[in-house]
mmCIF file of C-alpha atoms in Angstrom:
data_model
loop_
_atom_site.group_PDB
_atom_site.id
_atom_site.type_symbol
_atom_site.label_atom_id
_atom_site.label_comp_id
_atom_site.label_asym_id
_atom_site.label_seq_id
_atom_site.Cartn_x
_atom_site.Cartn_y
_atom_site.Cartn_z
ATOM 1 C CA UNK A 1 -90.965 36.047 -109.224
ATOM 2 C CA UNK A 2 -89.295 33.992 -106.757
ATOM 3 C CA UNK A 3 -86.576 32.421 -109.386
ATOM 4 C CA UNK A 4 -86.121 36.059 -110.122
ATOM 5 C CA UNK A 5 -85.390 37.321 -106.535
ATOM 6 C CA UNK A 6 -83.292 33.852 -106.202
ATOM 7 C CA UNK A 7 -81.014 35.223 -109.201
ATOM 8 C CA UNK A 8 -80.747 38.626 -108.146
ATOM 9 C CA UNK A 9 -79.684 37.574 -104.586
ATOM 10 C CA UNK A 10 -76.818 34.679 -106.273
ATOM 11 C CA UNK A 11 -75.856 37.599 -108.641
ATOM 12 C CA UNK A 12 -75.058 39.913 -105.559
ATOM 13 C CA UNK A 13 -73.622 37.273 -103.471
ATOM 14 C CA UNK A 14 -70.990 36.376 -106.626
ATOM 15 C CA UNK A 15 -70.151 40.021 -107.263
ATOM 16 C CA UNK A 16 -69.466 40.996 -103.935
ATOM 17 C CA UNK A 17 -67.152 37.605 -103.376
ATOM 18 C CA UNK A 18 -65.364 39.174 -106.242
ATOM 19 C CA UNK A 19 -65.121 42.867 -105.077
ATOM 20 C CA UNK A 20 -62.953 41.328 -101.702
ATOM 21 C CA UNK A 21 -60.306 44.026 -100.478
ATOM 22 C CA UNK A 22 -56.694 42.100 -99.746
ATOM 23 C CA UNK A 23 -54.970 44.398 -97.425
ATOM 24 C CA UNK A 24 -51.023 44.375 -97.062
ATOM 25 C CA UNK A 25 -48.516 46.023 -95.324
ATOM 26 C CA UNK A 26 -45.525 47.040 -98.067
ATOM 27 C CA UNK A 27 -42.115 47.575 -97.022
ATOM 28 C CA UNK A 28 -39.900 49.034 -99.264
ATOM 29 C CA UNK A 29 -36.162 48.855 -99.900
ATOM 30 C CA UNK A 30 -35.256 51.815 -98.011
ATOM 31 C CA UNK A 31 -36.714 50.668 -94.545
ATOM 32 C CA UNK A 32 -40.234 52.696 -95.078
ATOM 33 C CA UNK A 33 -43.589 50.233 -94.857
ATOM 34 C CA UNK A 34 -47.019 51.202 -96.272
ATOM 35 C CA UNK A 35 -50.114 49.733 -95.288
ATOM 36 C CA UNK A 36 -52.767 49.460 -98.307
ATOM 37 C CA UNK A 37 -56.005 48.488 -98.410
ATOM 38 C CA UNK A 38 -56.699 46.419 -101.627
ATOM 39 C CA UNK A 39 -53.000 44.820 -103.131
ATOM 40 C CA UNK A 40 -54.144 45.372 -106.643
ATOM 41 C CA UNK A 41 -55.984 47.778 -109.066
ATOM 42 C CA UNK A 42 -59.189 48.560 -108.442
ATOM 43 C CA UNK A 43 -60.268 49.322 -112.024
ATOM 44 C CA UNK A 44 -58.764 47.948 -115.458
ATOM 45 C CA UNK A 45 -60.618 48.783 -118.893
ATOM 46 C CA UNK A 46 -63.935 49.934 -117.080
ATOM 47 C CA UNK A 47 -64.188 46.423 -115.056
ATOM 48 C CA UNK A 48 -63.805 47.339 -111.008
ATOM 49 C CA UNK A 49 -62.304 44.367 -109.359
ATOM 50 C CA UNK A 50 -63.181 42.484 -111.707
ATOM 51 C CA UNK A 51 -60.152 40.006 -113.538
ATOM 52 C CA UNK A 52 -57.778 42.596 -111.812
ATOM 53 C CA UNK A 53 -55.224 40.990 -109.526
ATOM 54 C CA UNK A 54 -51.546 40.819 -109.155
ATOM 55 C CA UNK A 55 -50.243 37.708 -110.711
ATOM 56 C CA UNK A 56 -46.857 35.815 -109.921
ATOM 57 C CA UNK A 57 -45.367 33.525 -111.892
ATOM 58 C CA UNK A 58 -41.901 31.792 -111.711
ATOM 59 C CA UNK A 59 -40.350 28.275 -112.094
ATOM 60 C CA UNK A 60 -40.689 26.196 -108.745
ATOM 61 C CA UNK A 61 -38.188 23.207 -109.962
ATOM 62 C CA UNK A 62 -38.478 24.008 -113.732
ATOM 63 C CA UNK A 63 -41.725 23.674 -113.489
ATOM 64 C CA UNK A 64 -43.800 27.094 -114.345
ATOM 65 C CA UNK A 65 -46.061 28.161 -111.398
ATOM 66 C CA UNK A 66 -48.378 31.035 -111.080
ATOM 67 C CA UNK A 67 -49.983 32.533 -108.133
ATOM 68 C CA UNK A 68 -53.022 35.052 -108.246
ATOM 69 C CA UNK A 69 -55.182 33.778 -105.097
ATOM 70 C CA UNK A 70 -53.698 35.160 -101.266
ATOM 71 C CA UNK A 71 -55.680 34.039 -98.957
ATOM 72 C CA UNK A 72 -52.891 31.474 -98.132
ATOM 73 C CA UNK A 73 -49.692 33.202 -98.333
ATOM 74 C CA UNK A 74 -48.772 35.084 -95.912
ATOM 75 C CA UNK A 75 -46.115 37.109 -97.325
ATOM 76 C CA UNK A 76 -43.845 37.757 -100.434
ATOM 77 C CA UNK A 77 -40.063 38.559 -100.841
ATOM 78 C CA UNK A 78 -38.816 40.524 -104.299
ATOM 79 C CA UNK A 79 -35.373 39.827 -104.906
ATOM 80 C CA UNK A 80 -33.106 41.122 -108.101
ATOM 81 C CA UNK A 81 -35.519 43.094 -109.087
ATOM 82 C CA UNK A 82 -33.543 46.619 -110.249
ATOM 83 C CA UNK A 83 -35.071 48.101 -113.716
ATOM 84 C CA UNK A 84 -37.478 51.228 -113.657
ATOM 85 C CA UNK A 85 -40.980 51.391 -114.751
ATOM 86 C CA UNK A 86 -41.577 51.954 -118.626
ATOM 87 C CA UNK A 87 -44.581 52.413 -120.698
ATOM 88 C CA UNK A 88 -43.607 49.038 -122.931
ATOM 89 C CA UNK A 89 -41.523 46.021 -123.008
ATOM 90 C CA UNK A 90 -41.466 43.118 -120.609
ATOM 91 C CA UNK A 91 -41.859 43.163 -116.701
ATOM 92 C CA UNK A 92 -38.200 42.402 -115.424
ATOM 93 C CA UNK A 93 -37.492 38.425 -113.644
ATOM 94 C CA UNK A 94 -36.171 38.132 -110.585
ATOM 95 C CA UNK A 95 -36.517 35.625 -107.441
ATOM 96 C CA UNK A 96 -39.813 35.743 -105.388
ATOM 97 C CA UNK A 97 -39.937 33.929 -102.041
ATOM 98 C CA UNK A 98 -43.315 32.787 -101.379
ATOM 99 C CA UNK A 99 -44.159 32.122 -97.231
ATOM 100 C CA UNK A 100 -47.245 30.675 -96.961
ATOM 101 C CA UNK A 101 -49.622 30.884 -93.911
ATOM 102 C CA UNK A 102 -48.584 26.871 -92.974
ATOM 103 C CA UNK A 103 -44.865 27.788 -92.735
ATOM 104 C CA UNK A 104 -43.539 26.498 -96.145
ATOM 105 C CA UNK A 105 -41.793 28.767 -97.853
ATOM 106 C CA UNK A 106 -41.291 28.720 -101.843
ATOM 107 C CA UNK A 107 -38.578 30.380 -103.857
ATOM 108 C CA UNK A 108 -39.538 30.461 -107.618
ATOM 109 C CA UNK A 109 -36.663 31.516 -109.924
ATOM 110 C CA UNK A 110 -37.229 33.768 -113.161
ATOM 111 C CA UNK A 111 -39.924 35.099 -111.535
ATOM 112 C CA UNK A 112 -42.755 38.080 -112.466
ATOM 113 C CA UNK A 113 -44.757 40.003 -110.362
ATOM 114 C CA UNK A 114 -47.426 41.340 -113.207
ATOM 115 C CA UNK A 115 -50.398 43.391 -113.183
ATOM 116 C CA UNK A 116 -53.697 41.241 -114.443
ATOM 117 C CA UNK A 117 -54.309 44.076 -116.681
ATOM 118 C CA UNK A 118 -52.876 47.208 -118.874
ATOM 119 C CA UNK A 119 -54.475 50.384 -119.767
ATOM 120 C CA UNK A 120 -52.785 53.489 -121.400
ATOM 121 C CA UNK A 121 -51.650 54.787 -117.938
ATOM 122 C CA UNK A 122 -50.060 51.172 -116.630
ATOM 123 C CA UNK A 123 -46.520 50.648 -117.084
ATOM 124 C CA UNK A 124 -44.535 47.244 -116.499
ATOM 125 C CA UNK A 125 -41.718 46.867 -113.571
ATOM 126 C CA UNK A 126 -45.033 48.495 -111.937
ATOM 127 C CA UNK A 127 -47.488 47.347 -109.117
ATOM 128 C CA UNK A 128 -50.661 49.500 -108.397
ATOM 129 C CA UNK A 129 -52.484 49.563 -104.412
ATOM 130 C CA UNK A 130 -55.142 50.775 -103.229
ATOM 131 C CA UNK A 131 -54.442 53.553 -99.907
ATOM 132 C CA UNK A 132 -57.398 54.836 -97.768
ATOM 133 C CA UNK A 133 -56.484 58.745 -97.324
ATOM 134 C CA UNK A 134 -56.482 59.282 -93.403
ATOM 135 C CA UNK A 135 -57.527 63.130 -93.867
ATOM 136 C CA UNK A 136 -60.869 61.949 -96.336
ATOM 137 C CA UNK A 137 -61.096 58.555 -95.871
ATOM 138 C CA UNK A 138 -61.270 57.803 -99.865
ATOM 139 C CA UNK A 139 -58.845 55.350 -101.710
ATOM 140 C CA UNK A 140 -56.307 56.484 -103.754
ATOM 141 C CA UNK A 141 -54.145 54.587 -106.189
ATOM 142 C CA UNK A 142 -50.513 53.951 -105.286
ATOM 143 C CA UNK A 143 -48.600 53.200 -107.684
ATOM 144 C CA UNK A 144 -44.961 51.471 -107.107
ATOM 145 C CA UNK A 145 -42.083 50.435 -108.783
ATOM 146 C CA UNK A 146 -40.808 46.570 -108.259
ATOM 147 C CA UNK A 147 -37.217 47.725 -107.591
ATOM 148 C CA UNK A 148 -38.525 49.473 -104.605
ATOM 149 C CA UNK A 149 -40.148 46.642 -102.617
ATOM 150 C CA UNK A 150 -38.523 44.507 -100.482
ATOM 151 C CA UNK A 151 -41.629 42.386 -99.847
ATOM 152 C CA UNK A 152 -45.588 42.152 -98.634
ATOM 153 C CA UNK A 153 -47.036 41.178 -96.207
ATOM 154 C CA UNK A 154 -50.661 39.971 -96.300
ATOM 155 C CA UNK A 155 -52.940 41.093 -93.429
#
């Protein structure tokens, strides 16, 4: 009985270290800036949180580098990044400074900014966030093109 209430406890403890909200303040090309509560999908093929993250991944002097944990970076620049959103295909390269919370800052060169996951309804050259709704305080799903952000900040 006690192994079992042991496992049930370690099995809540790892799922909600998993379910972790990164919020980030978006500013887009045209001067606006959106504040979201979770930068990434929430749900992908029935799994919530789960596997589903935005991933980077570029060459940092040739050598390929990919970035899917924020808790160090501190913000994100998107640069050459000009193609719509489209249901197939490949997600367009482009530079994408990385400034991380020490003060180094990391350009990596042919550069994607992916979704972890696709569904029927995700399209590449396409980031999805989660908003809380001031008027009923529920999270919606904003969805954004790459070409339209300048760069995130991590809060």
């Amino acid at each position: 009985m006690k192994t079992n209430i042991i496992g049930l406890l370690f099995t809540i403890f790892t799922i909600s270290s998993y379910a972790q909200n990164i919020p980030a303040q978006i500013t887009l090309k045209d001067g606006k800036t959106l504040k979201v509560h979770h930068f990434g999908q929430v749900d992908c093929s029935g799994k919530t949180y789960f596997d589903n993250y935005i991933l980077i991944k570029g060459k940092y002097n040739n050598l390929i580098t990919e970035l899917k944990e924020y808790s160090k970076v501190s913000s994100i620049q998107l640069i050459g990044f000009e193609a719509p959103s489209k249901l197939t295909g490949d997600n367009e390269k482009g530079q994408i400074i990385v400034n991380r919370k020490n003060g180094v800052s990391v350009t990596l060169e042919e550069a994607t900014i992916t979704l972890s996951c696709y569904g029927i309804d995700e399209k590449v050259n396409q980031l999805q966030f989660q908003m809380i709704n001031p008027l009923t305080d529920k999270v919606d799903e904003l969805k954004l093109d790459t070409k339209d952000i300048a760069s995130i900040k991590f809060l």
